[in-house]
C-alpha positions as a printed Julia matrix, in Angstrom:
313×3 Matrix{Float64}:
   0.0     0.0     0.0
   1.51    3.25   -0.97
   0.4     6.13    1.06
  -2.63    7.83    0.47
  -1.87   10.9    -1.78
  -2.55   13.85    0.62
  -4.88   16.2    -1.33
  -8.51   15.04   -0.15
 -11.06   13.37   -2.69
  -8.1    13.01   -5.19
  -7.48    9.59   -6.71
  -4.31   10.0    -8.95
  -6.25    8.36  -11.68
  -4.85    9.4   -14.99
  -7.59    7.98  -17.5
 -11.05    6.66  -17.29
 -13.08    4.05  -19.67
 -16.83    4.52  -19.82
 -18.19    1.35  -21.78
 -20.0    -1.7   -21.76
 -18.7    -5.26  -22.08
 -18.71   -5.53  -25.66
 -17.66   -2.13  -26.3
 -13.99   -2.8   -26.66
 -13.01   -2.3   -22.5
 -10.33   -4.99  -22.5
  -9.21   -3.81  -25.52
  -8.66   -0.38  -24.32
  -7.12   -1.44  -20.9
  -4.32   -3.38  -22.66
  -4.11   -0.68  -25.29
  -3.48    1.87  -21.99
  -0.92   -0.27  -20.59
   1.04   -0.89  -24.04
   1.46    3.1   -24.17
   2.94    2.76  -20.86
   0.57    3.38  -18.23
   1.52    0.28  -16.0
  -1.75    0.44  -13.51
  -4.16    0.26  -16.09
  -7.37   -1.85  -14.47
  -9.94   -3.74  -16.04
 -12.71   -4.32  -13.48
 -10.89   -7.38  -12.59
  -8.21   -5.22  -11.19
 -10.38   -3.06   -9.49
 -12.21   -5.52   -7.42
  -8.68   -7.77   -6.72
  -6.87   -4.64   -5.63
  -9.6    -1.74   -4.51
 -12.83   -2.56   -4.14
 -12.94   -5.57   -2.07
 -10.79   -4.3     0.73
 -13.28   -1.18    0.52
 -16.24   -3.87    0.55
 -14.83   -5.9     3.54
 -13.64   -3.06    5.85
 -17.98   -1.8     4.78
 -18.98   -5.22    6.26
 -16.86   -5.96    9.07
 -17.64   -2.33   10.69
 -21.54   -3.25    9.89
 -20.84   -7.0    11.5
 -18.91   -5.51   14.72
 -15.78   -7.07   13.02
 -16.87  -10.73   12.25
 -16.24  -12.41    9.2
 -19.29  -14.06    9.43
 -21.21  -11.31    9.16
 -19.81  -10.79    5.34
 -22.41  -11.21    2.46
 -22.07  -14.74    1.53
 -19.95  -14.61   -2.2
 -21.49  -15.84   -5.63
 -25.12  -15.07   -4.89
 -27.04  -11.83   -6.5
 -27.74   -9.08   -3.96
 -27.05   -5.4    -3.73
 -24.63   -5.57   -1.56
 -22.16   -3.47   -3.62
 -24.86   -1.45   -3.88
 -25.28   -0.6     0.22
 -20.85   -0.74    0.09
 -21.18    2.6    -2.75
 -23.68    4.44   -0.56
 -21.96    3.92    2.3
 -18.31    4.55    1.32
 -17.19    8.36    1.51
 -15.71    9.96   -1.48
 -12.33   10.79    0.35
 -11.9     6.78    1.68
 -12.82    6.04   -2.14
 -10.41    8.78   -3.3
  -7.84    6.95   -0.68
  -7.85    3.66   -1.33
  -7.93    4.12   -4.93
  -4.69    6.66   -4.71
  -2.96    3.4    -2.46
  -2.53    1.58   -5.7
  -1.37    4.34   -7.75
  -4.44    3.48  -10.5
  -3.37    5.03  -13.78
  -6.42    4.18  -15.48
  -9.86    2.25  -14.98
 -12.44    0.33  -17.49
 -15.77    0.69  -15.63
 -16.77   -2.76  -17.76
 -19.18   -4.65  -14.9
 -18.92   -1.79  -12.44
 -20.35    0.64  -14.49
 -22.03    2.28  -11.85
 -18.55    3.07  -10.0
 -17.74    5.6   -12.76
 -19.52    8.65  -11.53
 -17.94    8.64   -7.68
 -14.16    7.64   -9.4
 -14.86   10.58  -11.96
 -15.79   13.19   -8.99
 -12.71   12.16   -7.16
 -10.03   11.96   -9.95
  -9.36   15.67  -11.15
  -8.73   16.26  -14.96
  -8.87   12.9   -15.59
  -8.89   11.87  -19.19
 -11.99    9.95  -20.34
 -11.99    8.04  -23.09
 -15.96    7.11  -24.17
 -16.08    3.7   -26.16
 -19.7     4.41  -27.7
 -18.73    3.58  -30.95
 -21.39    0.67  -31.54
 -24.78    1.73  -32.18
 -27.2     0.16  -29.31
 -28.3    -2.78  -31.98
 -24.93   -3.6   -32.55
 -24.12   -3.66  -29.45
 -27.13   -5.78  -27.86
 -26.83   -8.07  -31.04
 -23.23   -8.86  -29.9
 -24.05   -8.55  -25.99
 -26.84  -11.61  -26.81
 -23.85  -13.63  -28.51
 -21.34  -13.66  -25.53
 -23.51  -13.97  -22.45
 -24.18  -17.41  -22.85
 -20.58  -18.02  -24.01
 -19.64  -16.46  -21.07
 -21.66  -18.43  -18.54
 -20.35  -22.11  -20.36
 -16.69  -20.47  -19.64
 -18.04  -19.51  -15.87
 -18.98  -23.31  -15.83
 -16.66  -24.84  -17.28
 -13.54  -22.88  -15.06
 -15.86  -23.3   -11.52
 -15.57  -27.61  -12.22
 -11.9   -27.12  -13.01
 -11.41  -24.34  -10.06
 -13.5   -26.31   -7.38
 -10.21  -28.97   -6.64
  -8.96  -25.42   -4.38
 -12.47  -25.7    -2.39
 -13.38  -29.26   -1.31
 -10.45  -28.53    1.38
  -9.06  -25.52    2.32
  -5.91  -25.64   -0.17
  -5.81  -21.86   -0.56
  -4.53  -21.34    2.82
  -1.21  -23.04    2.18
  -0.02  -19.63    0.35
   0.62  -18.48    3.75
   3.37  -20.66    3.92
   3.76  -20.67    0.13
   4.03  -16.89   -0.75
   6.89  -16.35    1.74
   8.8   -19.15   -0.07
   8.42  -17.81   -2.92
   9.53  -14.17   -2.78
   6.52  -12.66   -1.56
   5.18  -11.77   -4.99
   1.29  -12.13   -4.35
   1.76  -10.09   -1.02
   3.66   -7.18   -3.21
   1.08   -7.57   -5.77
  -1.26   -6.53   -3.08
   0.69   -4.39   -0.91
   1.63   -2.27   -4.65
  -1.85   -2.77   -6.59
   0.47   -4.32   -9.55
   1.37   -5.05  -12.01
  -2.39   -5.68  -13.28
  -3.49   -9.53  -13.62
  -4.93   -8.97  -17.05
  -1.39   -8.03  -18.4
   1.21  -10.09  -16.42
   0.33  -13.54  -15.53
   2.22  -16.7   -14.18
   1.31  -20.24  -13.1
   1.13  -18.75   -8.97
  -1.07  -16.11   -9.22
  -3.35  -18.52  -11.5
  -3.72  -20.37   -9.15
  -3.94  -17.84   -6.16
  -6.29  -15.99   -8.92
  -8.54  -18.97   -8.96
  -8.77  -19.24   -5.23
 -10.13  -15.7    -4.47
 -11.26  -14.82   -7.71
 -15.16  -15.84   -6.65
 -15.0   -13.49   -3.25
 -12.94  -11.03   -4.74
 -13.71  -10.26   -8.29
 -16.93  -11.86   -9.78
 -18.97  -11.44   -6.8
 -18.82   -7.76   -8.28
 -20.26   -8.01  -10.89
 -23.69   -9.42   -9.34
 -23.92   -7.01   -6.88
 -25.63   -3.91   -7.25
 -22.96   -2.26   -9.44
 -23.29   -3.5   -12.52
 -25.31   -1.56  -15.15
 -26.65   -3.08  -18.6
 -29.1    -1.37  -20.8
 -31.98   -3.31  -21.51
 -33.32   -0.06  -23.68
 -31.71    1.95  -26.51
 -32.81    5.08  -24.09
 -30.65    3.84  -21.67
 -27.74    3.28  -23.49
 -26.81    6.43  -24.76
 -28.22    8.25  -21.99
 -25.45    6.49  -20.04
 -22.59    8.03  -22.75
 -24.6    11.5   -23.42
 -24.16   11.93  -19.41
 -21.04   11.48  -20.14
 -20.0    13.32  -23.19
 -21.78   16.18  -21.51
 -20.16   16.09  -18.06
 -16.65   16.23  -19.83
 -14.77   19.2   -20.53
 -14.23   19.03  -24.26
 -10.22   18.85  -24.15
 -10.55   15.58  -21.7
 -12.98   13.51  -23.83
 -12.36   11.22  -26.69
 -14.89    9.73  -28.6
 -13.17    6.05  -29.37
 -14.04    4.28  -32.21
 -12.65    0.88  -32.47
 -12.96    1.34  -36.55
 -10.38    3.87  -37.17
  -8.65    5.04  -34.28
  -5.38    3.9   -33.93
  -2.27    3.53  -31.47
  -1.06    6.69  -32.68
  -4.82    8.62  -31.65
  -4.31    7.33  -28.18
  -0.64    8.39  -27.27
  -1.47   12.53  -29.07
  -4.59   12.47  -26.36
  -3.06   11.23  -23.59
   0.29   13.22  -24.43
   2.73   10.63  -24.65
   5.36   10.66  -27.31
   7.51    9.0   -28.48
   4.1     6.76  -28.67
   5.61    3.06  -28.17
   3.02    1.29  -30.37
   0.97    2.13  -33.68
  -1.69    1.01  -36.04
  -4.75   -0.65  -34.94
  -5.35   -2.07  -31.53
  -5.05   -5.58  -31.7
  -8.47   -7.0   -29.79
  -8.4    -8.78  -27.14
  -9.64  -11.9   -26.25
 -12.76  -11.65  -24.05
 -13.23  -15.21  -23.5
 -11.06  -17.78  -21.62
  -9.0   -14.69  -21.12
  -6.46  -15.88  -19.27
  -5.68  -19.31  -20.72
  -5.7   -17.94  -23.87
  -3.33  -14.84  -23.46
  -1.27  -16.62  -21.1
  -1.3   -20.68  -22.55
   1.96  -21.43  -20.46
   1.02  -20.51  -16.91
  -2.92  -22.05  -18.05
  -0.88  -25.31  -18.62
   1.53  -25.46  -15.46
  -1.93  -24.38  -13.04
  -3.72  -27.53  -14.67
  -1.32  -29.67  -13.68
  -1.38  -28.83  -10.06
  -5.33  -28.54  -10.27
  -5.26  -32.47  -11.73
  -2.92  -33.14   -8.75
  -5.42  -31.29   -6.35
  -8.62  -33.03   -7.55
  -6.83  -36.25   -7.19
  -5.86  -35.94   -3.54
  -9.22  -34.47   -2.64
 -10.58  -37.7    -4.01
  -8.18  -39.89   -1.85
  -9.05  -38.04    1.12
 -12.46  -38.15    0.6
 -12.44  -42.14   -0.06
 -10.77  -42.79    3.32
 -13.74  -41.39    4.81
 -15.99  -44.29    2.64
């Protein structure tokens, strides 16, 4: 954790992403960190590293500091919801400003833009409302279900780290190792969606339920059912923005060389089109290697959960 930076309801956060999934967020966050800026968060990031700590330290107040007392993970609520309303712009402001954010895709936590945007001064915002609302649903109604048969088919391979309490040998692990997951934490980097090994897989797959996808189910999340509500969601926007801090993206024609002349960085260390990224199976697909080495202990996993289980039989 680096100190809080000291000028109240200031979050240090550089650039902002206001889209949908489907709009070309993960695209954008890699896109950000290619050009250099090295905190760049996709809302994975933001609940591993932010918004779970702010979440917990919510509940454990409410519960009189039991664990217990914490909203049970993986079930819909708005508990997220009750965290927002409840959180303070200047302990948002801090604990984002801890992990030196450069930049934030609101994709899943949509409705955490507006309270990051008051507390991040001059921020840049970059609005990815380049698909028309058709387009966009049309595409939206293609990946959900592709996206719940990955959620599936990850939970059966993920669930060896839950029949016994597995995770908690990384507090004998992580020390052995270096310490990188604590410095990970302790730093808010560098983000999981850009570097990626075989440990913090599998750390990654042990708290990514409580930590990160419990988000998106939990009162935060905004998707338009209506064409009114999408682009009233990027004509707020557009219209809260002074002029010289918005960009209009458009995944069509901008390029590399757009991105680093807004955000003011030159030499600009990339150009041409941005690549797009994979928005399925994410991680084994951008990072096959460490996908491989994390099966292999998951194989080993299920198979001692099954001996210790047939002792009991």
């Amino acid at each position: 954790e680096h100190p809080a930076l000291p000028a109240a309801n200031r979050s240090g956060v550089r650039v902002l992403v206001a889209g949908f999934a489907k709009t070309g967020t993960r695209t954008m966050s890699r896109a950000l960190y290619q050009v250099g800026l090295e905190h760049s968060y996709h809302s994975e990031e933001f609940g591993l590293f932010i918004w779970s700590k702010i979440a917990d330290k919510f509940w454990l107040r409410r519960s009189g500091g039991s664990w217990s007392g914490l909203p049970s993970p993986g079930f819909e609520s708005n508990s997220d919801a009750e965290v927002l309303n409840g959180t303070s712009s200047e302990e948002l402001a801090a604990a984002i400003s801890r992990c030196r954010v450069d930049a934030v895709a609101f994709d899943a936590i949509e409705h955490l833009f507006w309270p990051v945007y008051k507390v991040s001064q001059d921020a840049k915002v970059i609005v990815l409302n380049w698909r028309t609302f058709v387009e966009w649903r049309k595409s939206w109604d293609v990946f959900m279900p592709q996206l719940q048969g990955e959620i599936l088919a990850t939970g059966l391979l993920n669930s060896a780290t839950s029949i016994f309490p597995w995770g908690a040998l990384f507090h004998i692990l992580d020390p052995l190792m270096g310490r990188p997951i604590e410095n990970m934490l302790r730093t808010g980097g560098p983000p999981i969606c850009q570097v990626y090994d075989w440990y913090k897989s599998l750390w990654h797959g042990v708290v990514n339920l409580r930590r990160i996808a419990t988000r998106w189910i939990s009162g935060i999340t905004l998707a338009p059912e209506t064409q009114e509500e999408y682009d009233s969601y990027f004509r707020m926007v557009v219209q809260a923005v002074p002029p010289e801090n918005l960009f209009e993206w458009d995944m069509r024609k901008h390029k590399y060389e757009d991105l680093c002349r807004f955000l003011g960085v030159d030499p600009c260390p990339k150009s041409g089109n941005l690549p797009r990224a994979n928005n399925l199976f994410i991680f084994q697909r951008d990072f096959p290697l460490a996908f491989v080495l994390r099966t292999l202990v998951i194989f080993v996993l299920h198979w001692m959960n099954w001996k210790i289980l047939s002792m009991g039989f």
